[in-house]
mmCIF file of C-alpha atoms in Angstrom:
data_model
loop_
_atom_site.group_PDB
_atom_site.id
_atom_site.type_symbol
_atom_site.label_atom_id
_atom_site.label_comp_id
_atom_site.label_asym_id
_atom_site.label_seq_id
_atom_site.Cartn_x
_atom_site.Cartn_y
_atom_site.Cartn_z
ATOM 1 C CA MET A 1 0.019 0.022 -0.027
ATOM 2 C CA LYS A 2 1.386 3.404 -0.953
ATOM 3 C CA ALA A 3 2.289 5.638 1.997
ATOM 4 C CA LYS A 4 0.441 8.895 2.420
ATOM 5 C CA PRO A 5 2.498 11.981 1.425
ATOM 6 C CA THR A 6 3.955 14.043 4.278
ATOM 7 C CA THR A 7 1.932 17.120 5.118
ATOM 8 C CA ILE A 8 2.687 20.409 6.858
ATOM 9 C CA LYS A 9 0.864 19.079 9.916
ATOM 10 C CA ASP A 10 3.131 16.036 10.026
ATOM 11 C CA ILE A 11 6.163 18.341 10.177
ATOM 12 C CA ALA A 12 4.506 20.469 12.875
ATOM 13 C CA LYS A 13 3.692 17.352 14.915
ATOM 14 C CA GLN A 14 7.250 16.132 14.684
ATOM 15 C CA LEU A 15 8.604 19.542 15.856
ATOM 16 C CA GLU A 16 5.741 20.213 18.295
ATOM 17 C CA ILE A 17 5.073 23.631 16.733
ATOM 18 C CA HIS A 18 1.939 25.070 15.049
ATOM 19 C CA HIS A 19 1.407 24.136 11.385
ATOM 20 C CA SER A 20 1.164 27.821 10.439
ATOM 21 C CA THR A 21 4.742 28.302 11.693
ATOM 22 C CA VAL A 22 5.867 25.452 9.448
ATOM 23 C CA SER A 23 4.055 26.992 6.493
ATOM 24 C CA ARG A 24 5.682 30.427 7.072
ATOM 25 C CA ALA A 25 9.119 28.843 7.528
ATOM 26 C CA LEU A 26 8.842 26.950 4.259
ATOM 27 C CA ASN A 27 7.774 30.176 2.534
ATOM 28 C CA ASP A 28 10.715 32.203 3.948
ATOM 29 C CA HIS A 29 8.485 34.468 6.018
ATOM 30 C CA PRO A 30 10.460 37.267 7.709
ATOM 31 C CA ASP A 31 8.817 36.589 11.076
ATOM 32 C CA ILE A 32 10.496 33.184 11.320
ATOM 33 C CA SER A 33 13.980 33.023 12.735
ATOM 34 C CA SER A 34 16.782 31.476 10.706
ATOM 35 C CA LYS A 35 17.159 28.763 13.399
ATOM 36 C CA THR A 36 13.506 27.768 13.168
ATOM 37 C CA ARG A 37 13.551 27.994 9.396
ATOM 38 C CA LYS A 38 16.529 25.640 9.189
ATOM 39 C CA LEU A 39 14.936 23.211 11.641
ATOM 40 C CA VAL A 40 11.672 23.086 9.621
ATOM 41 C CA VAL A 41 13.510 22.731 6.251
ATOM 42 C CA ASP A 42 15.769 19.968 7.563
ATOM 43 C CA THR A 43 12.802 18.115 9.093
ATOM 44 C CA ALA A 44 10.789 18.458 5.871
ATOM 45 C CA LYS A 45 13.700 16.931 3.951
ATOM 46 C CA ASP A 46 14.003 14.063 6.456
ATOM 47 C CA LEU A 47 10.264 13.329 6.146
ATOM 48 C CA ASP A 48 10.434 13.563 2.318
ATOM 49 C CA TYR A 49 7.959 16.457 2.277
ATOM 50 C CA LYS A 50 6.980 17.682 -1.216
ATOM 51 C CA ARG A 51 5.909 21.278 -1.491
ATOM 52 C CA ASN A 52 2.369 21.953 -2.627
ATOM 53 C CA PRO A 53 2.875 23.002 -6.286
ATOM 54 C CA ALA A 54 0.259 25.689 -5.903
ATOM 55 C CA ALA A 55 2.742 27.715 -3.841
ATOM 56 C CA LEU A 56 5.112 27.773 -6.761
ATOM 57 C CA VAL A 57 2.352 29.252 -8.909
ATOM 58 C CA LEU A 58 1.840 32.147 -6.587
ATOM 59 C CA ARG A 59 5.578 32.864 -6.688
ATOM 60 C CA GLY A 60 5.406 32.951 -10.477
ATOM 61 C CA ASP A 61 7.489 29.812 -11.087
ATOM 62 C CA LEU A 62 4.700 27.914 -12.821
ATOM 63 C CA PRO A 63 1.801 28.790 -15.122
ATOM 64 C CA ALA A 64 -1.560 29.228 -13.384
ATOM 65 C CA THR A 65 -4.411 26.747 -13.620
ATOM 66 C CA LEU A 66 -7.826 27.088 -11.922
ATOM 67 C CA GLY A 67 -9.177 23.888 -10.422
ATOM 68 C CA VAL A 68 -12.986 23.575 -10.481
ATOM 69 C CA VAL A 69 -14.563 20.727 -8.523
ATOM 70 C CA VAL A 70 -18.227 19.859 -9.273
ATOM 71 C CA PRO A 71 -20.291 16.965 -7.770
ATOM 72 C CA ASP A 72 -21.467 15.655 -11.153
ATOM 73 C CA LEU A 73 -20.605 16.773 -14.663
ATOM 74 C CA ARG A 74 -24.086 15.735 -15.768
ATOM 75 C CA ASP A 75 -25.543 18.694 -13.978
ATOM 76 C CA ARG A 76 -26.249 20.805 -17.055
ATOM 77 C CA ALA A 77 -26.878 24.118 -15.320
ATOM 78 C CA ILE A 78 -23.525 23.929 -13.440
ATOM 79 C CA SER A 79 -21.642 22.626 -16.424
ATOM 80 C CA SER A 80 -22.903 25.462 -18.598
ATOM 81 C CA ALA A 81 -21.810 28.047 -16.045
ATOM 82 C CA THR A 82 -18.426 26.458 -15.522
ATOM 83 C CA ALA A 83 -17.893 26.400 -19.315
ATOM 84 C CA GLU A 84 -18.327 30.177 -19.342
ATOM 85 C CA LEU A 85 -15.900 30.417 -16.420
ATOM 86 C CA GLY A 86 -13.417 28.393 -18.462
ATOM 87 C CA GLU A 87 -13.726 30.782 -21.382
ATOM 88 C CA ARG A 88 -13.095 33.753 -19.095
ATOM 89 C CA SER A 89 -10.112 31.995 -17.567
ATOM 90 C CA THR A 90 -8.660 31.289 -20.966
ATOM 91 C CA ALA A 91 -9.055 34.908 -21.972
ATOM 92 C CA SER A 92 -7.135 35.917 -18.839
ATOM 93 C CA GLY A 93 -4.285 33.497 -19.536
ATOM 94 C CA LEU A 94 -5.400 30.847 -17.103
ATOM 95 C CA MET A 95 -6.009 27.152 -17.788
ATOM 96 C CA THR A 96 -9.010 25.419 -16.197
ATOM 97 C CA LEU A 97 -8.928 21.889 -14.764
ATOM 98 C CA MET A 98 -12.435 20.444 -14.210
ATOM 99 C CA LEU A 99 -12.887 17.522 -11.822
ATOM 100 C CA GLN A 100 -16.023 15.512 -10.898
ATOM 101 C CA SER A 101 -15.992 14.694 -7.133
ATOM 102 C CA ARG A 102 -19.118 12.523 -6.734
ATOM 103 C CA ASP A 103 -19.077 14.198 -3.277
ATOM 104 C CA ASP A 104 -15.601 12.785 -2.459
ATOM 105 C CA VAL A 105 -14.137 16.195 -1.908
ATOM 106 C CA ALA A 106 -11.024 14.996 -0.105
ATOM 107 C CA GLY A 107 -10.198 12.686 -2.999
ATOM 108 C CA ALA A 108 -10.873 15.373 -5.576
ATOM 109 C CA LEU A 109 -8.634 17.840 -3.718
ATOM 110 C CA ALA A 110 -5.837 15.262 -3.514
ATOM 111 C CA LYS A 111 -5.977 14.877 -7.290
ATOM 112 C CA LEU A 112 -6.004 18.628 -7.895
ATOM 113 C CA VAL A 113 -3.092 19.319 -5.504
ATOM 114 C CA ALA A 114 -1.096 16.709 -7.339
ATOM 115 C CA GLN A 115 -1.230 18.827 -10.474
ATOM 116 C CA PRO A 116 1.937 20.910 -10.646
ATOM 117 C CA ILE A 117 0.123 24.013 -11.878
ATOM 118 C CA ALA A 118 -2.975 24.423 -9.713
ATOM 119 C CA ALA A 119 -3.311 28.036 -8.517
ATOM 120 C CA GLY A 120 -6.762 28.130 -6.935
ATOM 121 C CA PHE A 121 -9.792 25.897 -6.294
ATOM 122 C CA ILE A 122 -13.493 26.492 -6.680
ATOM 123 C CA PHE A 123 -15.788 23.944 -5.098
ATOM 124 C CA VAL A 124 -19.283 24.015 -6.634
ATOM 125 C CA ASP A 125 -22.430 22.874 -4.756
ATOM 126 C CA HIS A 126 -20.702 20.684 -2.151
ATOM 127 C CA GLU A 127 -21.751 20.185 1.467
ATOM 128 C CA ILE A 128 -18.559 19.554 3.439
ATOM 129 C CA GLN A 129 -16.913 20.479 6.690
ATOM 130 C CA GLU A 130 -13.423 21.992 6.730
ATOM 131 C CA SER A 131 -10.829 19.205 6.358
ATOM 132 C CA ASP A 132 -7.120 19.112 7.083
ATOM 133 C CA SER A 133 -6.326 18.950 3.419
ATOM 134 C CA LEU A 134 -8.331 22.119 2.793
ATOM 135 C CA THR A 135 -6.632 23.917 5.610
ATOM 136 C CA GLU A 136 -3.147 22.899 4.446
ATOM 137 C CA THR A 137 -3.962 24.015 0.917
ATOM 138 C CA LEU A 138 -5.016 27.424 2.251
ATOM 139 C CA ASP A 139 -1.865 27.645 4.384
ATOM 140 C CA THR A 140 0.291 27.519 1.192
ATOM 141 C CA GLY A 141 -1.427 30.665 -0.089
ATOM 142 C CA THR A 142 -3.760 28.960 -2.529
ATOM 143 C CA LYS A 143 -7.203 30.535 -2.784
ATOM 144 C CA LEU A 144 -10.195 28.414 -1.907
ATOM 145 C CA ILE A 145 -13.724 29.366 -2.907
ATOM 146 C CA SER A 146 -17.018 27.564 -2.317
ATOM 147 C CA ILE A 147 -20.048 28.265 -4.491
ATOM 148 C CA GLY A 148 -23.574 27.128 -3.588
ATOM 149 C CA ASN A 149 -23.764 25.807 -0.058
ATOM 150 C CA THR A 150 -22.750 27.160 3.309
ATOM 151 C CA LEU A 151 -19.720 25.292 4.577
ATOM 152 C CA PRO A 152 -19.300 25.697 8.396
ATOM 153 C CA GLY A 153 -15.651 26.224 9.307
ATOM 154 C CA PHE A 154 -14.558 26.553 5.667
ATOM 155 C CA GLN A 155 -11.547 28.940 5.674
ATOM 156 C CA GLY A 156 -12.162 30.380 2.192
ATOM 157 C CA ALA A 157 -14.548 32.652 0.388
ATOM 158 C CA GLN A 158 -18.170 31.550 -0.042
ATOM 159 C CA PHE A 159 -20.833 32.625 -2.607
ATOM 160 C CA ILE A 160 -24.030 31.073 -1.272
ATOM 161 C CA CYS A 161 -27.272 29.845 -2.725
ATOM 162 C CA THR A 162 -27.976 26.688 -0.837
ATOM 163 C CA ARG A 163 -29.596 23.464 -1.911
ATOM 164 C CA ARG A 164 -31.789 23.785 1.168
ATOM 165 C CA ARG A 165 -33.056 27.212 0.115
ATOM 166 C CA ARG A 166 -33.788 25.984 -3.433
ATOM 167 C CA ALA A 167 -35.742 22.995 -2.105
ATOM 168 C CA GLU A 168 -37.697 25.241 0.295
ATOM 169 C CA LEU A 169 -38.696 27.559 -2.466
ATOM 170 C CA ALA A 170 -39.866 24.734 -4.750
ATOM 171 C CA THR A 171 -41.777 22.856 -2.007
ATOM 172 C CA LEU A 172 -43.526 25.997 -0.790
ATOM 173 C CA HIS A 173 -44.547 26.843 -4.361
ATOM 174 C CA LEU A 174 -46.170 23.408 -4.733
ATOM 175 C CA ILE A 175 -48.051 23.797 -1.434
ATOM 176 C CA ASN A 176 -49.258 27.292 -2.425
ATOM 177 C CA SER A 177 -50.369 25.782 -5.743
ATOM 178 C CA GLY A 178 -52.650 23.330 -3.941
ATOM 179 C CA PHE A 179 -50.412 20.193 -3.796
ATOM 180 C CA ARG A 180 -50.051 18.339 -0.456
ATOM 181 C CA ARG A 181 -48.489 14.846 -0.817
ATOM 182 C CA ILE A 182 -45.168 15.779 -2.290
ATOM 183 C CA ALA A 183 -42.284 13.439 -3.232
ATOM 184 C CA LEU A 184 -38.644 14.212 -3.697
ATOM 185 C CA LEU A 185 -36.261 12.743 -6.336
ATOM 186 C CA SER A 186 -32.874 13.581 -4.860
ATOM 187 C CA ASP A 187 -29.622 13.455 -6.867
ATOM 188 C CA ARG A 188 -27.565 12.527 -3.802
ATOM 189 C CA SER A 189 -27.118 9.225 -1.999
ATOM 190 C CA VAL A 190 -27.755 10.601 1.440
ATOM 191 C CA THR A 191 -29.839 13.176 3.274
ATOM 192 C CA ASP A 192 -28.500 16.687 2.734
ATOM 193 C CA GLY A 193 -29.624 20.275 2.782
ATOM 194 C CA MET A 194 -32.079 19.655 -0.030
ATOM 195 C CA THR A 195 -33.931 16.901 1.774
ATOM 196 C CA THR A 196 -33.874 18.904 4.990
ATOM 197 C CA GLY A 197 -35.383 21.987 3.322
ATOM 198 C CA TYR A 198 -38.056 19.906 1.589
ATOM 199 C CA LYS A 199 -38.996 18.145 4.813
ATOM 200 C CA ASN A 200 -39.122 21.327 6.918
ATOM 201 C CA VAL A 201 -41.429 23.178 4.562
ATOM 202 C CA LEU A 202 -43.820 20.229 4.532
ATOM 203 C CA LEU A 203 -43.920 20.057 8.290
ATOM 204 C CA ASP A 204 -44.180 23.878 8.735
ATOM 205 C CA ASN A 205 -47.212 23.850 6.484
ATOM 206 C CA PHE A 206 -48.892 20.806 8.009
ATOM 207 C CA ALA A 207 -48.414 18.734 4.845
ATOM 208 C CA PRO A 208 -47.602 15.057 5.305
ATOM 209 C CA PHE A 209 -43.918 14.061 5.328
ATOM 210 C CA LEU A 210 -43.395 10.388 4.401
ATOM 211 C CA ALA A 211 -39.790 9.098 4.233
ATOM 212 C CA LYS A 212 -40.893 6.588 1.561
ATOM 213 C CA LEU A 213 -41.645 9.492 -0.797
ATOM 214 C CA THR A 214 -37.924 10.505 -0.871
ATOM 215 C CA VAL A 215 -35.953 8.634 -3.546
ATOM 216 C CA TYR A 216 -32.168 8.932 -3.657
ATOM 217 C CA ASP A 217 -29.554 8.698 -6.495
ATOM 218 C CA VAL A 218 -31.965 9.947 -9.146
ATOM 219 C CA ASN A 219 -29.527 11.594 -11.617
ATOM 220 C CA ASP A 220 -30.959 10.868 -15.044
ATOM 221 C CA GLU A 221 -34.177 10.429 -16.988
ATOM 222 C CA ALA A 222 -34.255 6.616 -16.917
ATOM 223 C CA ARG A 223 -33.806 6.426 -13.160
ATOM 224 C CA ALA A 224 -36.469 9.069 -12.725
ATOM 225 C CA MET A 225 -38.954 7.142 -14.782
ATOM 226 C CA GLN A 226 -38.374 3.999 -12.672
ATOM 227 C CA ALA A 227 -38.656 5.983 -9.457
ATOM 228 C CA THR A 228 -41.868 7.729 -10.542
ATOM 229 C CA GLN A 229 -43.535 4.523 -11.693
ATOM 230 C CA ALA A 230 -42.750 2.957 -8.276
ATOM 231 C CA LEU A 231 -44.093 5.995 -6.394
ATOM 232 C CA MET A 232 -47.306 5.967 -8.375
ATOM 233 C CA ALA A 233 -47.768 2.247 -7.744
ATOM 234 C CA SER A 234 -47.494 2.715 -3.930
ATOM 235 C CA PRO A 235 -50.525 3.266 -1.638
ATOM 236 C CA ASP A 236 -49.135 6.700 -0.722
ATOM 237 C CA LYS A 237 -48.820 7.982 -4.277
ATOM 238 C CA PRO A 238 -47.826 11.642 -4.433
ATOM 239 C CA ASP A 239 -49.721 14.488 -6.058
ATOM 240 C CA ALA A 240 -46.513 16.453 -6.810
ATOM 241 C CA ILE A 241 -42.837 15.664 -7.320
ATOM 242 C CA VAL A 242 -39.749 17.845 -6.579
ATOM 243 C CA CYS A 243 -36.875 16.812 -8.835
ATOM 244 C CA ALA A 244 -33.245 17.746 -8.109
ATOM 245 C CA ARG A 245 -32.344 17.526 -11.806
ATOM 246 C CA ALA A 246 -34.038 18.791 -14.963
ATOM 247 C CA ALA A 247 -33.478 15.358 -16.545
ATOM 248 C CA ALA A 248 -35.279 13.762 -13.620
ATOM 249 C CA ALA A 249 -38.222 16.152 -14.052
ATOM 250 C CA VAL A 250 -38.401 15.097 -17.735
ATOM 251 C CA GLY A 251 -38.265 11.438 -16.743
ATOM 252 C CA ALA A 252 -41.022 11.875 -14.170
ATOM 253 C CA ALA A 253 -43.229 13.650 -16.702
ATOM 254 C CA LYS A 254 -42.688 10.910 -19.260
ATOM 255 C CA ALA A 255 -43.433 8.159 -16.720
ATOM 256 C CA LEU A 256 -46.690 9.887 -15.705
ATOM 257 C CA ALA A 257 -47.687 10.270 -19.400
ATOM 258 C CA GLN A 258 -47.088 6.526 -19.948
ATOM 259 C CA ILE A 259 -49.474 5.532 -17.174
ATOM 260 C CA GLY A 260 -52.046 8.146 -18.144
ATOM 261 C CA VAL A 261 -51.563 10.634 -15.240
ATOM 262 C CA ASP A 262 -52.196 14.214 -16.205
ATOM 263 C CA VAL A 263 -49.591 16.906 -15.399
ATOM 264 C CA PRO A 264 -50.462 19.124 -13.632
ATOM 265 C CA GLY A 265 -54.071 17.988 -13.167
ATOM 266 C CA ARG A 266 -53.242 15.048 -11.000
ATOM 267 C CA VAL A 267 -49.549 15.448 -10.335
ATOM 268 C CA GLY A 268 -47.352 18.566 -10.400
ATOM 269 C CA ILE A 269 -43.681 18.591 -11.211
ATOM 270 C CA ILE A 270 -40.924 21.107 -10.414
ATOM 271 C CA SER A 271 -37.185 20.945 -11.110
ATOM 272 C CA LEU A 272 -34.469 22.359 -8.867
ATOM 273 C CA GLU A 273 -32.301 22.760 -11.931
ATOM 274 C CA GLU A 274 -33.251 25.362 -14.577
ATOM 275 C CA THR A 275 -32.187 24.418 -18.148
ATOM 276 C CA GLU A 276 -33.496 25.193 -21.595
ATOM 277 C CA THR A 277 -35.277 21.834 -21.537
ATOM 278 C CA CYS A 278 -37.599 22.947 -18.765
ATOM 279 C CA ALA A 279 -39.187 25.686 -20.856
ATOM 280 C CA ALA A 280 -39.135 23.619 -24.070
ATOM 281 C CA PHE A 281 -40.735 20.482 -22.692
ATOM 282 C CA ALA A 282 -44.523 19.890 -22.979
ATOM 283 C CA PRO A 283 -45.901 20.615 -20.497
ATOM 284 C CA ALA A 284 -43.376 23.306 -19.669
ATOM 285 C CA LEU A 285 -41.665 22.401 -16.410
ATOM 286 C CA SER A 286 -41.576 24.788 -13.422
ATOM 287 C CA ALA A 287 -38.053 25.212 -12.073
ATOM 288 C CA VAL A 288 -35.907 26.980 -9.531
ATOM 289 C CA ALA A 289 -33.065 28.801 -11.126
ATOM 290 C CA THR A 290 -29.682 29.200 -9.293
ATOM 291 C CA PRO A 291 -27.521 32.173 -10.253
ATOM 292 C CA TRP A 292 -24.483 30.034 -11.067
ATOM 293 C CA ARG A 293 -23.102 32.486 -13.679
ATOM 294 C CA GLU A 294 -23.255 35.429 -11.276
ATOM 295 C CA MET A 295 -21.648 33.519 -8.407
ATOM 296 C CA MET A 296 -18.889 32.150 -10.634
ATOM 297 C CA ALA A 297 -18.137 35.608 -12.071
ATOM 298 C CA ALA A 298 -17.774 36.895 -8.463
ATOM 299 C CA ALA A 299 -15.544 33.969 -7.634
ATOM 300 C CA PHE A 300 -13.326 34.613 -10.638
ATOM 301 C CA ASP A 301 -13.030 38.274 -9.772
ATOM 302 C CA LEU A 302 -11.925 37.340 -6.235
ATOM 303 C CA LEU A 303 -9.347 34.855 -7.599
ATOM 304 C CA ALA A 304 -7.933 37.568 -9.866
ATOM 305 C CA ASP A 305 -7.567 39.923 -6.819
ATOM 306 C CA THR A 306 -3.964 39.382 -5.615
ATOM 307 C CA ASP A 307 -4.740 41.246 -2.381
ATOM 308 C CA SER A 308 -7.330 38.714 -1.207
ATOM 309 C CA ILE A 309 -5.516 35.399 -1.117
ATOM 310 C CA ASN A 310 -7.009 34.367 2.251
ATOM 311 C CA SER A 311 -10.353 36.107 1.822
ATOM 312 C CA THR A 312 -13.224 34.686 3.845
ATOM 313 C CA VAL A 313 -15.897 36.919 2.273
ATOM 314 C CA ILE A 314 -19.409 35.449 2.301
ATOM 315 C CA GLU A 315 -22.033 36.675 -0.198
ATOM 316 C CA THR A 316 -25.560 35.326 -0.375
ATOM 317 C CA TYR A 317 -27.620 34.973 -3.568
ATOM 318 C CA ASP A 318 -31.342 34.152 -3.920
ATOM 319 C CA PRO A 319 -32.730 31.318 -6.099
ATOM 320 C CA VAL A 320 -35.358 32.385 -8.560
ATOM 321 C CA LEU A 321 -38.699 30.603 -9.057
ATOM 322 C CA GLN A 322 -39.756 30.010 -12.674
ATOM 323 C CA PRO A 323 -43.425 28.877 -12.495
ATOM 324 C CA ARG A 324 -44.708 27.087 -15.573
ATOM 325 C CA GLU A 325 -47.508 24.828 -16.719
ATOM 326 C CA SER A 326 -46.400 21.745 -14.775
ATOM 327 C CA THR A 327 -47.459 23.244 -11.448
ATOM 328 C CA ARG A 328 -50.485 25.350 -12.494
ATOM 329 C CA ARG A 329 -53.875 24.249 -11.232
#
């Protein structure tokens, strides 16, 4: 089994000093004495420590690449916005490295840090706590930015429009439109902010919450058709469905059409992902739009600001409801 690479915290533990002192010593910070610097450098050599290549970028020794980590490249709204981010990066002389995490953020970060030209990282729509690897990356001077969800303890900038808020907006719209027994087709494998927001709105409005009406890992049209058919065959069949993905909303609508269920007469559908498909489909699908482009533009501007390497700015954005035929009664 391959040994884990030595980290700044490993050196700090060996010397019984704070990891930030190690980071400053390795970066020739003037506050560090020559004796401490030599001790840190010698220990790093003994432990076969390899510098995070991102630090070399910031010193101008390597070309800059922006690392963008998304949960799933099949998310069309996010992919479209990140494509525009890539075009802007290219125009500014940056390369863009896109990585799909499948919610394994630590693994994704390890892959990005291994690239010898990564200058900054943008995490899109993840729900994570601060990890040691994120902290160590920030210690080297690399900018970290999260877009979408609130990350408690995250030591980087955040541009927020949470999955929870999007689900709350969609579920409340369905309730206000006359729907009561509402199902959720989640794109994640476990309970997250989306499922929490959906559940809380139901309970706050005295609508029934049934765990069996939440289906996980629904990421495409085929899976959504299967899930919808199963829901409609159950004794507690829903009268509305919240879909995390636009493809899932299309799959749900097709499944309902196949079994002769009218949308929205008998069942309403809303997508938490706004794509061109939502408006073009028949019936047109209601959706919640997330301002990905605006948030990514703000993130890029922050990355380009050399005076804000360790910025912890937090900006909040509102999702936008796009009501259409699929929820009109």
